[in-house]
Amino acid sequence: MSEQFELERYELTAEPLYNFNFDRRQFMKAFGGGIALIVPMTHLLAQQPQQRGESGRGMNRAVPNDIGAWIHIDEAGSVRVYTGKVEMGQNIRTSLTQAVADELHVPVSQVQLVMGDTDLTPFDAGTFGSRTTPTMAPQLRKAAAAARETLIALAAAQWNVQPSDVRIVDARFVNHDTTKSLTLAEVAKGQKLVKTIPADVKTTQPKEWVVAGTSVPKVAERDFVTGKHQYTSDIKRDGMLFGKIVRPAGFNSSLMSVDTKAAEAMPGVTVVHDGDFVGVAAPDQLTAARALSAIAVHWKTPGQPGSATLFDYLRKNVTEGREGGGRPIGSVADGLAKADKKLEQTYTVAYIAHSPLEPRAAVAEWNNDKLTVWTGTQRPFGVRGELADAFHIPEESVRVIVPDTGSGYGGKHTGECAIEAARLARATKKPVKLVWTREEEFTWAYFRPAGVIDVKSGVTNDGTITAWEFHNYNSGASGIQINYDVPNQNIQFHQTQSPLRQGSYRGLAATANHFARETHIDELANLVKMEPLAFRLKNIKDERLRAVLEAAARSFGWASFKATTGHGIGIACGFEKGGYVATCAEISINADSKKVKIERVVCAFECGAIVNPFHLQNQVEGAVVQAIGGALFEQIQFENGEILNSKFSRYRVPRFSDMPSIEVVLLDRKDLPSAGAGETPIVGLAPAVGNAIFNATGTRLRSLPMIPNQTVETKAAL
């Protein structure tokens, strides 16, 4: 099993933020005496650019094929399942538990998932890209099915019958006439399950699911409601200290001088200065904060571009890095020649922050040469590799444990907080907890990439699209392909030099590409004076995309909507990561304040066979809510290497007062494999709302966020 690595996961190929000085005594202890030659890391990277540039550290490792690596059934009959995936609030702990329970024919309560522990679980590239449902769930199903068949064979041997005469019903083995039964514990007692998963193992098909396909409640939901669950910031270790890091004055700053004498004089305080790294550890958070303030530091920060010139900068700083989009189809020039009308527009997308409820946090503890770190990350094995690199130790000497974490949205792929805590812990020889402040999270995490998108198209008077040329600068290639039936296409992504650290965000560049595409499609419909839904359906042959469009429009009441002053409706659709989405939105404009309010959203989504309807509905609703911020008002403001709105009082996220009525329409395709649902539903909201604003006002908005000041001018009601 391999994970798809998408172009805009820039954080996975960036140079490490930390690479601490090597301890020669540690080296000699690890490798013995004698003479050793150390090859510099830069030389190794130069020799292996393809390995790092295309897949990041450890992305291509093979997945174990041993049942014991995935599932363990103890003599009490409890089922323990191991996966390197992590729970970030998307409820995959529940859906994966359902998959195993289905195959073993046991209740969900009998299955316990061990997740994201690099000492216990099989290697996993990371929890991202909506890959858990289409890749990990089938893998666990295979393991569980193989375990089931092995257990049935063991039960049959106890009864001296054929395996075909035994089946599992409600966690009990029964013979053909149910006159005999055995519990899971009775069959497992005294056994050692060491088997290889057969290539042809048969798993339960969606039409025959019993546990999967139902709205099983969230596993351990009471622990989260009552506060019993421990997040990383709740973890306590004996003798634990609290850490703080001296941050640079701006991006790309160089440390010129530092005076730590005052901080070092404070009781219980340890100051660590290693290269440009300066941090403190203290017995409590207040003392750590005071010690940090007592350090005098001088940085040199080079001049850098800001928000005001961002989009010109991106267009002018194209690099020779990876590009995407595919080969041209047909001839755009010929398509434009056949068109009755042509349209050329530019769309822009600002940087935005992940803003997770739980900022980065880590607890690090050294035990001799073994490092254990508890942290919230989507890539426990990737962070293990980063820690090993930073401290020049084997990966086997590092253990990363990920407690169920308070969201990530693609923003917790890297391990800088873990490395910082581990550096302080190594210096103090005590466990150290480090929790980033909200300002640190806003400033030193990476952002969703900004982008400039140029679109040129042609259309005939009857509404047939004849040509489509699409160029995305910087934001990425995800969702860039068009699902409309256009004979002449040229679609390209151009990587550029980004002034800010950027990387994965929920949906990646699919949000930017869908916004530009679906806004432009609406503009084409308006150009030929054609109703937007009818225009889309005329140019779409993909039946799954047509199905979600028709379902959303039907539930929304698109055909019967009566236009009134200050109200408008918009529609958008798309495809990404195996899922199809269509979104309808109704907005209102306050006559006096000109403020925009999203009144109602209907989102139709189809991702194959549905594993848990209630949790899928939650995923779609969550994506719609998160999309509101990026669509209307979220944007990072920066100048000369400094973030200007690095706190919630200055960075606008959706509030309860912004919430529209949200209706989710789920299309269950049990004839198709399940696709992931964490990312795709986010892409339709922005263009649907923008199209609704145009419908109400005659004002076409081509930049995200569309209304950072929450108001829009009315040109002419349509």
Short mmCIF file of C-alpha atoms in Angstrom, two decimals, residues 68 182 349 559 562:
data_model
loop_
_atom_site.label_atom_id
_atom_site.label_comp_id
_atom_site.label_asym_id
_atom_site.label_seq_id
_atom_site.Cartn_x
_atom_site.Cartn_y
_atom_site.Cartn_z
CA GLY A 68 0.09 -10.22 13.99
CA LEU A 182 -17.27 -21.50 21.66
CA VAL A 349 -6.46 32.96 -3.31
CA ALA A 559 -36.02 25.33 -9.95
CA LYS A 562 -38.18 33.08 -6.48
#
